[in-house]
Amino acid sequence: MINSFCEDFYKGKTVLVTGHTGFKGAWLSIVLINLGAKVVGYSLDPVDEKCIFNLSGLKSKMIDIRGDVRDINLLNTTFEKYQPEIVFHLAAQALVRDSYTSPVDTFDVNVMGTIHVMEAIRSSNSVRVSVLVTTDKCYENREHFWGYRENDPMGGHDPYSASKGACEIAIQSWRRSFFDNPNQKSISSVRAGNVIGGGDWAKDRIIPDCVNAIENGKPIEIRSPKSIRPWEHVLEPLSGYLLLAYKMWGNPQKYSGAWNFGPNLQSVVPVWDIASKVVHCFGKGEVVDISDSQQPHEAKLLALDISKTYFLLGWKPCLDIDQTIQMTIDWYKRYRHEDPFSLCTEQINYYFNETK
C-alpha cells in the first residue's frame, strides 16, 4: 500500500477526474483509488480496447460517467449529484498531428471544454480545489536551450499547442475574475513534459509506436529523430498534481497559479535516444529514420524550468531517464500475463515508497 501521502489527505474525499479513460487520467484514478479516495470519472469512451482503463478494470472500481466536457448541462448534473471536493481536469484532444486535421474540434474540446469545467466548478457548492492540466506545449516555443518558466508568454505553432496556450489564458482569467477569494474555491493550471508509462496506446506517441512495432516484429519508424523533449514517467507529474491540490486546500492564496512539472535536464533528450533505450530494454527491435521535410511542423526543442515548483512547492522529479524507460517497458513486458491494475499498483508503491 502507498505510504501515508500528505497525511492521508485523500482518504474518503470525493475526487472528480475528467478524462479518466485516457492514459494519464486512468493512472491518476488508480493512484487515487489506492489513496482511499472516492473517485468519480467523467470522460468519453476509451479510444482503444487495450487502453489502461479497460485492462485494469477501472469501470468497476470507480464511478464511471461517460460525457463530453462540452456538455455543460451534463457536467453540472454530475457535479450536483456527486458533490466532488477536488477536481482534476485532464480531458482533452491531446495529439499534435490530429490537431492539423481537426483544428476546430481541437479548440472546441480544449478551450471551451475547459471553460465549461471551470463554470461547473464555479457553480458547485462542494468543490474547494481544482487542478487543470494543460501541457508544456502551451508556451510560445522559440526553441531556446533553457526551460520555459511559468510566466513566459503563451503561444503555439500547431493548433493543439495554440489551443493549450488559449486554455492557460482562459484559466488565468477565470482565476482572477471568479476564484480570487481565499475563503472560497481555488484553481491552478499544471504543465508537464512528454509523459510516458505503461498502458499508453495512443497513435503518434513514441512509446506506443515502439511497443507496437516490436510486438508485431516491425522496425520502429521515427519521423522526428532529432526532436528534443522533456521525458518523464507518468507518476512524476501526477505526484506533483496531488501534492499541489493538498497544498492548495490548506493555503489557496499561496499555491493557486501555474506550475511546471518537468524532469531533470538529464531527461531532456532526442526522440531517437528514447527509441534506442526502448530497444535495449526490450532486448530486441530496430530503429529506422523516416523523417520527411514535408511533414507537419513539430518543435525540435522544448524544455521546462521547474525552479518555482522545486522551491515553492517542494516537488522534484525522482526518476532519471533510464529508470523511466525501464519502468515503462517492464509494464509492457508483463501486462499480458499479470493483472494490469495490480501491476500499476506495484509501480505506484515502488514510486512513492522507494524513490521518495
PDB file of N, CA and C in Angstrom, residues 129-203:
ATOM      1  N   VAL A 129     -10.974  22.722  -4.414  1.00  0.00           N
ATOM      2  CA  VAL A 129      -9.684  22.781  -5.101  1.00  0.00           C
ATOM      3  C   VAL A 129      -9.816  22.138  -6.478  1.00  0.00           C
ATOM      4  N   SER A 130      -9.230  22.780  -7.496  1.00  0.00           N
ATOM      5  CA  SER A 130      -9.237  22.222  -8.849  1.00  0.00           C
ATOM      6  C   SER A 130      -7.872  22.395  -9.491  1.00  0.00           C
ATOM      7  N   VAL A 131      -7.398  21.321 -10.122  1.00  0.00           N
ATOM      8  CA  VAL A 131      -6.133  21.339 -10.845  1.00  0.00           C
ATOM      9  C   VAL A 131      -6.440  21.051 -12.309  1.00  0.00           C
ATOM     10  N   LEU A 132      -6.136  22.019 -13.179  1.00  0.00           N
ATOM     11  CA  LEU A 132      -6.468  21.935 -14.602  1.00  0.00           C
ATOM     12  C   LEU A 132      -5.189  21.662 -15.383  1.00  0.00           C
ATOM     13  N   VAL A 133      -5.167  20.548 -16.106  1.00  0.00           N
ATOM     14  CA  VAL A 133      -3.952  20.076 -16.765  1.00  0.00           C
ATOM     15  C   VAL A 133      -3.892  20.600 -18.196  1.00  0.00           C
ATOM     16  N   THR A 134      -2.798  21.290 -18.535  1.00  0.00           N
ATOM     17  CA  THR A 134      -2.591  21.694 -19.925  1.00  0.00           C
ATOM     18  C   THR A 134      -1.377  20.932 -20.473  1.00  0.00           C
ATOM     19  N   THR A 135      -0.298  21.612 -20.836  1.00  0.00           N
ATOM     20  CA  THR A 135       0.850  20.938 -21.437  1.00  0.00           C
ATOM     21  C   THR A 135       2.040  21.881 -21.496  1.00  0.00           C
ATOM     22  N   ASP A 136       3.237  21.322 -21.634  1.00  0.00           N
ATOM     23  CA  ASP A 136       4.420  22.154 -21.847  1.00  0.00           C
ATOM     24  C   ASP A 136       4.368  22.875 -23.190  1.00  0.00           C
ATOM     25  N   LYS A 137       3.550  22.378 -24.108  1.00  0.00           N
ATOM     26  CA  LYS A 137       3.468  22.982 -25.444  1.00  0.00           C
ATOM     27  C   LYS A 137       2.633  24.258 -25.477  1.00  0.00           C
ATOM     28  N   CYS A 138       2.127  24.686 -24.309  1.00  0.00           N
ATOM     29  CA  CYS A 138       1.345  25.924 -24.254  1.00  0.00           C
ATOM     30  C   CYS A 138       2.213  27.162 -24.431  1.00  0.00           C
ATOM     31  N   TYR A 139       3.521  27.032 -24.268  1.00  0.00           N
ATOM     32  CA  TYR A 139       4.404  28.193 -24.357  1.00  0.00           C
ATOM     33  C   TYR A 139       4.673  28.589 -25.810  1.00  0.00           C
ATOM     34  N   GLU A 140       4.935  29.875 -26.020  1.00  0.00           N
ATOM     35  CA  GLU A 140       5.424  30.348 -27.314  1.00  0.00           C
ATOM     36  C   GLU A 140       6.846  29.823 -27.468  1.00  0.00           C
ATOM     37  N   ASN A 141       6.989  28.722 -28.186  1.00  0.00           N
ATOM     38  CA  ASN A 141       8.251  27.990 -28.202  1.00  0.00           C
ATOM     39  C   ASN A 141       9.211  28.574 -29.239  1.00  0.00           C
ATOM     40  N   ARG A 142      10.253  29.223 -28.755  1.00  0.00           N
ATOM     41  CA  ARG A 142      11.289  29.762 -29.628  1.00  0.00           C
ATOM     42  C   ARG A 142      12.503  28.839 -29.678  1.00  0.00           C
ATOM     43  N   GLU A 143      12.327  27.634 -29.138  1.00  0.00           N
ATOM     44  CA  GLU A 143      13.342  26.580 -29.155  1.00  0.00           C
ATOM     45  C   GLU A 143      14.653  27.060 -28.530  1.00  0.00           C
ATOM     46  N   HIS A 144      14.509  27.722 -27.361  1.00  0.00           N
ATOM     47  CA  HIS A 144      15.668  28.109 -26.574  1.00  0.00           C
ATOM     48  C   HIS A 144      16.277  26.865 -25.918  1.00  0.00           C
ATOM     49  N   PHE A 145      17.526  26.986 -25.516  1.00  0.00           N
ATOM     50  CA  PHE A 145      18.170  25.883 -24.808  1.00  0.00           C
ATOM     51  C   PHE A 145      17.777  25.854 -23.337  1.00  0.00           C
ATOM     52  N   TRP A 146      17.256  26.952 -22.805  1.00  0.00           N
ATOM     53  CA  TRP A 146      16.819  26.989 -21.414  1.00  0.00           C
ATOM     54  C   TRP A 146      15.328  26.673 -21.321  1.00  0.00           C
ATOM     55  N   GLY A 147      14.892  26.208 -20.170  1.00  0.00           N
ATOM     56  CA  GLY A 147      13.499  25.819 -19.996  1.00  0.00           C
ATOM     57  C   GLY A 147      12.576  27.016 -19.831  1.00  0.00           C
ATOM     58  N   TYR A 148      11.320  26.827 -20.187  1.00  0.00           N
ATOM     59  CA  TYR A 148      10.320  27.882 -20.059  1.00  0.00           C
ATOM     60  C   TYR A 148       9.803  27.964 -18.630  1.00  0.00           C
ATOM     61  N   ARG A 149       9.648  29.206 -18.182  1.00  0.00           N
ATOM     62  CA  ARG A 149       9.108  29.451 -16.849  1.00  0.00           C
ATOM     63  C   ARG A 149       7.621  29.750 -16.923  1.00  0.00           C
ATOM     64  N   GLU A 150       6.968  29.643 -15.775  1.00  0.00           N
ATOM     65  CA  GLU A 150       5.511  29.778 -15.724  1.00  0.00           C
ATOM     66  C   GLU A 150       5.008  31.139 -16.198  1.00  0.00           C
ATOM     67  N   ASN A 151       5.845  32.165 -16.121  1.00  0.00           N
ATOM     68  CA  ASN A 151       5.413  33.497 -16.544  1.00  0.00           C
ATOM     69  C   ASN A 151       5.866  33.859 -17.954  1.00  0.00           C
ATOM     70  N   ASP A 152       6.397  32.887 -18.710  1.00  0.00           N
ATOM     71  CA  ASP A 152       6.748  33.133 -20.109  1.00  0.00           C
ATOM     72  C   ASP A 152       5.489  33.212 -20.970  1.00  0.00           C
ATOM     73  N   PRO A 153       5.564  33.860 -22.138  1.00  0.00           N
ATOM     74  CA  PRO A 153       4.370  34.041 -22.978  1.00  0.00           C
ATOM     75  C   PRO A 153       3.785  32.720 -23.476  1.00  0.00           C
ATOM     76  N   MET A 154       2.460  32.696 -23.562  1.00  0.00           N
ATOM     77  CA  MET A 154       1.765  31.566 -24.159  1.00  0.00           C
ATOM     78  C   MET A 154       1.804  31.692 -25.691  1.00  0.00           C
ATOM     79  N   GLY A 155       1.629  30.576 -26.384  1.00  0.00           N
ATOM     80  CA  GLY A 155       1.652  30.628 -27.849  1.00  0.00           C
ATOM     81  C   GLY A 155       1.299  29.296 -28.456  1.00  0.00           C
ATOM     82  N   GLY A 156       2.047  28.877 -29.478  1.00  0.00           N
ATOM     83  CA  GLY A 156       1.792  27.594 -30.114  1.00  0.00           C
ATOM     84  C   GLY A 156       1.744  27.705 -31.611  1.00  0.00           C
ATOM     85  N   HIS A 157       2.575  26.931 -32.299  1.00  0.00           N
ATOM     86  CA  HIS A 157       2.591  26.912 -33.760  1.00  0.00           C
ATOM     87  C   HIS A 157       1.437  26.105 -34.312  1.00  0.00           C
ATOM     88  N   ASP A 158       1.279  24.867 -33.830  1.00  0.00           N
ATOM     89  CA  ASP A 158       0.217  23.979 -34.298  1.00  0.00           C
ATOM     90  C   ASP A 158      -1.069  24.240 -33.525  1.00  0.00           C
ATOM     91  N   PRO A 159      -2.226  23.815 -34.060  1.00  0.00           N
ATOM     92  CA  PRO A 159      -3.496  24.082 -33.370  1.00  0.00           C
ATOM     93  C   PRO A 159      -3.583  23.492 -31.970  1.00  0.00           C
ATOM     94  N   TYR A 160      -2.992  22.318 -31.749  1.00  0.00           N
ATOM     95  CA  TYR A 160      -3.025  21.740 -30.403  1.00  0.00           C
ATOM     96  C   TYR A 160      -2.316  22.657 -29.416  1.00  0.00           C
ATOM     97  N   SER A 161      -1.073  23.026 -29.717  1.00  0.00           N
ATOM     98  CA  SER A 161      -0.304  23.867 -28.809  1.00  0.00           C
ATOM     99  C   SER A 161      -0.985  25.215 -28.603  1.00  0.00           C
ATOM    100  N   ALA A 162      -1.499  25.796 -29.683  1.00  0.00           N
ATOM    101  CA  ALA A 162      -2.186  27.084 -29.573  1.00  0.00           C
ATOM    102  C   ALA A 162      -3.435  26.969 -28.705  1.00  0.00           C
ATOM    103  N   SER A 163      -4.157  25.854 -28.846  1.00  0.00           N
ATOM    104  CA  SER A 163      -5.371  25.665 -28.036  1.00  0.00           C
ATOM    105  C   SER A 163      -5.026  25.572 -26.558  1.00  0.00           C
ATOM    106  N   LYS A 164      -3.892  24.963 -26.240  1.00  0.00           N
ATOM    107  CA  LYS A 164      -3.492  24.851 -24.837  1.00  0.00           C
ATOM    108  C   LYS A 164      -2.985  26.186 -24.296  1.00  0.00           C
ATOM    109  N   GLY A 165      -2.344  26.987 -25.158  1.00  0.00           N
ATOM    110  CA  GLY A 165      -1.987  28.330 -24.748  1.00  0.00           C
ATOM    111  C   GLY A 165      -3.232  29.156 -24.457  1.00  0.00           C
ATOM    112  N   ALA A 166      -4.255  28.987 -25.303  1.00  0.00           N
ATOM    113  CA  ALA A 166      -5.526  29.681 -25.082  1.00  0.00           C
ATOM    114  C   ALA A 166      -6.191  29.200 -23.797  1.00  0.00           C
ATOM    115  N   CYS A 167      -6.077  27.906 -23.508  1.00  0.00           N
ATOM    116  CA  CYS A 167      -6.597  27.363 -22.239  1.00  0.00           C
ATOM    117  C   CYS A 167      -5.974  28.075 -21.054  1.00  0.00           C
ATOM    118  N   GLU A 168      -4.654  28.245 -21.097  1.00  0.00           N
ATOM    119  CA  GLU A 168      -3.961  28.882 -19.990  1.00  0.00           C
ATOM    120  C   GLU A 168      -4.430  30.323 -19.793  1.00  0.00           C
ATOM    121  N   ILE A 169      -4.662  31.020 -20.888  1.00  0.00           N
ATOM    122  CA  ILE A 169      -5.159  32.396 -20.786  1.00  0.00           C
ATOM    123  C   ILE A 169      -6.556  32.411 -20.170  1.00  0.00           C
ATOM    124  N   ALA A 170      -7.398  31.463 -20.585  1.00  0.00           N
ATOM    125  CA  ALA A 170      -8.750  31.376 -20.023  1.00  0.00           C
ATOM    126  C   ALA A 170      -8.701  31.027 -18.535  1.00  0.00           C
ATOM    127  N   ILE A 171      -7.842  30.094 -18.161  1.00  0.00           N
ATOM    128  CA  ILE A 171      -7.725  29.710 -16.742  1.00  0.00           C
ATOM    129  C   ILE A 171      -7.269  30.896 -15.905  1.00  0.00           C
ATOM    130  N   GLN A 172      -6.295  31.625 -16.412  1.00  0.00           N
ATOM    131  CA  GLN A 172      -5.820  32.809 -15.687  1.00  0.00           C
ATOM    132  C   GLN A 172      -6.942  33.827 -15.516  1.00  0.00           C
ATOM    133  N   SER A 173      -7.747  34.021 -16.566  1.00  0.00           N
ATOM    134  CA  SER A 173      -8.871  34.961 -16.494  1.00  0.00           C
ATOM    135  C   SER A 173      -9.899  34.523 -15.460  1.00  0.00           C
ATOM    136  N   TRP A 174     -10.279  33.247 -15.482  1.00  0.00           N
ATOM    137  CA  TRP A 174     -11.271  32.743 -14.518  1.00  0.00           C
ATOM    138  C   TRP A 174     -10.731  32.816 -13.086  1.00  0.00           C
ATOM    139  N   ARG A 175      -9.433  32.516 -12.932  1.00  0.00           N
ATOM    140  CA  ARG A 175      -8.844  32.570 -11.594  1.00  0.00           C
ATOM    141  C   ARG A 175      -8.895  33.995 -11.048  1.00  0.00           C
ATOM    142  N   ARG A 176      -8.536  34.965 -11.871  1.00  0.00           N
ATOM    143  CA  ARG A 176      -8.547  36.361 -11.426  1.00  0.00           C
ATOM    144  C   ARG A 176      -9.959  36.891 -11.232  1.00  0.00           C
ATOM    145  N   SER A 177     -10.881  36.447 -12.089  1.00  0.00           N
ATOM    146  CA  SER A 177     -12.231  37.007 -12.081  1.00  0.00           C
ATOM    147  C   SER A 177     -13.156  36.356 -11.057  1.00  0.00           C
ATOM    148  N   PHE A 178     -13.007  35.044 -10.863  1.00  0.00           N
ATOM    149  CA  PHE A 178     -14.007  34.310 -10.092  1.00  0.00           C
ATOM    150  C   PHE A 178     -13.448  33.488  -8.935  1.00  0.00           C
ATOM    151  N   PHE A 179     -12.114  33.250  -8.894  1.00  0.00           N
ATOM    152  CA  PHE A 179     -11.546  32.355  -7.885  1.00  0.00           C
ATOM    153  C   PHE A 179     -10.459  33.040  -7.068  1.00  0.00           C
ATOM    154  N   ASP A 180     -10.608  34.339  -6.858  1.00  0.00           N
ATOM    155  CA  ASP A 180      -9.551  35.085  -6.178  1.00  0.00           C
ATOM    156  C   ASP A 180      -9.836  35.314  -4.698  1.00  0.00           C
ATOM    157  N   ASN A 181     -10.928  34.730  -4.204  1.00  0.00           N
ATOM    158  CA  ASN A 181     -11.273  34.875  -2.788  1.00  0.00           C
ATOM    159  C   ASN A 181     -10.669  33.717  -2.005  1.00  0.00           C
ATOM    160  N   PRO A 182      -9.732  33.980  -1.098  1.00  0.00           N
ATOM    161  CA  PRO A 182      -9.051  32.890  -0.384  1.00  0.00           C
ATOM    162  C   PRO A 182      -9.981  32.051   0.487  1.00  0.00           C
ATOM    163  N   ASN A 183     -11.164  32.548   0.782  1.00  0.00           N
ATOM    164  CA  ASN A 183     -12.103  31.795   1.612  1.00  0.00           C
ATOM    165  C   ASN A 183     -13.002  30.871   0.792  1.00  0.00           C
ATOM    166  N   GLN A 184     -12.839  30.891  -0.525  1.00  0.00           N
ATOM    167  CA  GLN A 184     -13.667  30.060  -1.384  1.00  0.00           C
ATOM    168  C   GLN A 184     -12.797  29.056  -2.129  1.00  0.00           C
ATOM    169  N   LYS A 185     -13.257  28.631  -3.306  1.00  0.00           N
ATOM    170  CA  LYS A 185     -12.537  27.615  -4.071  1.00  0.00           C
ATOM    171  C   LYS A 185     -11.359  28.219  -4.827  1.00  0.00           C
ATOM    172  N   SER A 186     -10.414  27.361  -5.224  1.00  0.00           N
ATOM    173  CA  SER A 186      -9.213  27.823  -5.915  1.00  0.00           C
ATOM    174  C   SER A 186      -8.903  26.909  -7.099  1.00  0.00           C
ATOM    175  N   ILE A 187      -8.241  27.466  -8.117  1.00  0.00           N
ATOM    176  CA  ILE A 187      -7.853  26.681  -9.289  1.00  0.00           C
ATOM    177  C   ILE A 187      -6.390  26.948  -9.633  1.00  0.00           C
ATOM    178  N   SER A 188      -5.743  25.918 -10.194  1.00  0.00           N
ATOM    179  CA  SER A 188      -4.376  26.044 -10.695  1.00  0.00           C
ATOM    180  C   SER A 188      -4.282  25.334 -12.034  1.00  0.00           C
ATOM    181  N   SER A 189      -3.319  25.754 -12.857  1.00  0.00           N
ATOM    182  CA  SER A 189      -3.008  25.036 -14.090  1.00  0.00           C
ATOM    183  C   SER A 189      -1.644  24.383 -13.944  1.00  0.00           C
ATOM    184  N   VAL A 190      -1.491  23.212 -14.559  1.00  0.00           N
ATOM    185  CA  VAL A 190      -0.236  22.467 -14.453  1.00  0.00           C
ATOM    186  C   VAL A 190       0.231  22.042 -15.838  1.00  0.00           C
ATOM    187  N   ARG A 191       1.544  22.088 -16.016  1.00  0.00           N
ATOM    188  CA  ARG A 191       2.153  21.818 -17.316  1.00  0.00           C
ATOM    189  C   ARG A 191       3.246  20.768 -17.140  1.00  0.00           C
ATOM    190  N   ALA A 192       3.083  19.626 -17.777  1.00  0.00           N
ATOM    191  CA  ALA A 192       4.070  18.547 -17.691  1.00  0.00           C
ATOM    192  C   ALA A 192       4.813  18.414 -19.012  1.00  0.00           C
ATOM    193  N   GLY A 193       5.859  17.618 -18.995  1.00  0.00           N
ATOM    194  CA  GLY A 193       6.616  17.344 -20.205  1.00  0.00           C
ATOM    195  C   GLY A 193       5.981  16.218 -21.000  1.00  0.00           C
ATOM    196  N   ASN A 194       6.785  15.513 -21.786  1.00  0.00           N
ATOM    197  CA  ASN A 194       6.304  14.357 -22.547  1.00  0.00           C
ATOM    198  C   ASN A 194       6.197  13.169 -21.600  1.00  0.00           C
ATOM    199  N   VAL A 195       4.981  12.824 -21.246  1.00  0.00           N
ATOM    200  CA  VAL A 195       4.721  11.818 -20.217  1.00  0.00           C
ATOM    201  C   VAL A 195       4.641  10.434 -20.855  1.00  0.00           C
ATOM    202  N   ILE A 196       5.372   9.484 -20.286  1.00  0.00           N
ATOM    203  CA  ILE A 196       5.355   8.113 -20.773  1.00  0.00           C
ATOM    204  C   ILE A 196       5.118   7.170 -19.606  1.00  0.00           C
ATOM    205  N   GLY A 197       4.763   5.924 -19.935  1.00  0.00           N
ATOM    206  CA  GLY A 197       4.496   4.922 -18.915  1.00  0.00           C
ATOM    207  C   GLY A 197       3.713   3.769 -19.506  1.00  0.00           C
ATOM    208  N   GLY A 198       3.526   2.731 -18.734  1.00  0.00           N
ATOM    209  CA  GLY A 198       2.804   1.563 -19.207  1.00  0.00           C
ATOM    210  C   GLY A 198       1.338   1.852 -19.489  1.00  0.00           C
ATOM    211  N   GLY A 199       0.800   1.218 -20.527  1.00  0.00           N
ATOM    212  CA  GLY A 199      -0.622   1.321 -20.812  1.00  0.00           C
ATOM    213  C   GLY A 199      -1.024   2.408 -21.771  1.00  0.00           C
ATOM    214  N   ASP A 200      -0.070   3.112 -22.357  1.00  0.00           N
ATOM    215  CA  ASP A 200      -0.379   4.135 -23.355  1.00  0.00           C
ATOM    216  C   ASP A 200      -0.378   3.485 -24.734  1.00  0.00           C
ATOM    217  N   TRP A 201      -1.497   3.612 -25.449  1.00  0.00           N
ATOM    218  CA  TRP A 201      -1.596   3.041 -26.797  1.00  0.00           C
ATOM    219  C   TRP A 201      -1.982   4.092 -27.835  1.00  0.00           C
ATOM    220  N   ALA A 202      -1.882   5.380 -27.489  1.00  0.00           N
ATOM    221  CA  ALA A 202      -2.285   6.435 -28.415  1.00  0.00           C
ATOM    222  C   ALA A 202      -1.378   6.444 -29.645  1.00  0.00           C
ATOM    223  N   LYS A 203      -1.961   6.765 -30.782  1.00  0.00           N
ATOM    224  CA  LYS A 203      -1.171   6.837 -32.005  1.00  0.00           C
ATOM    225  C   LYS A 203      -0.265   8.062 -31.969  1.00  0.00           C
TER     226      LYS A 203
END
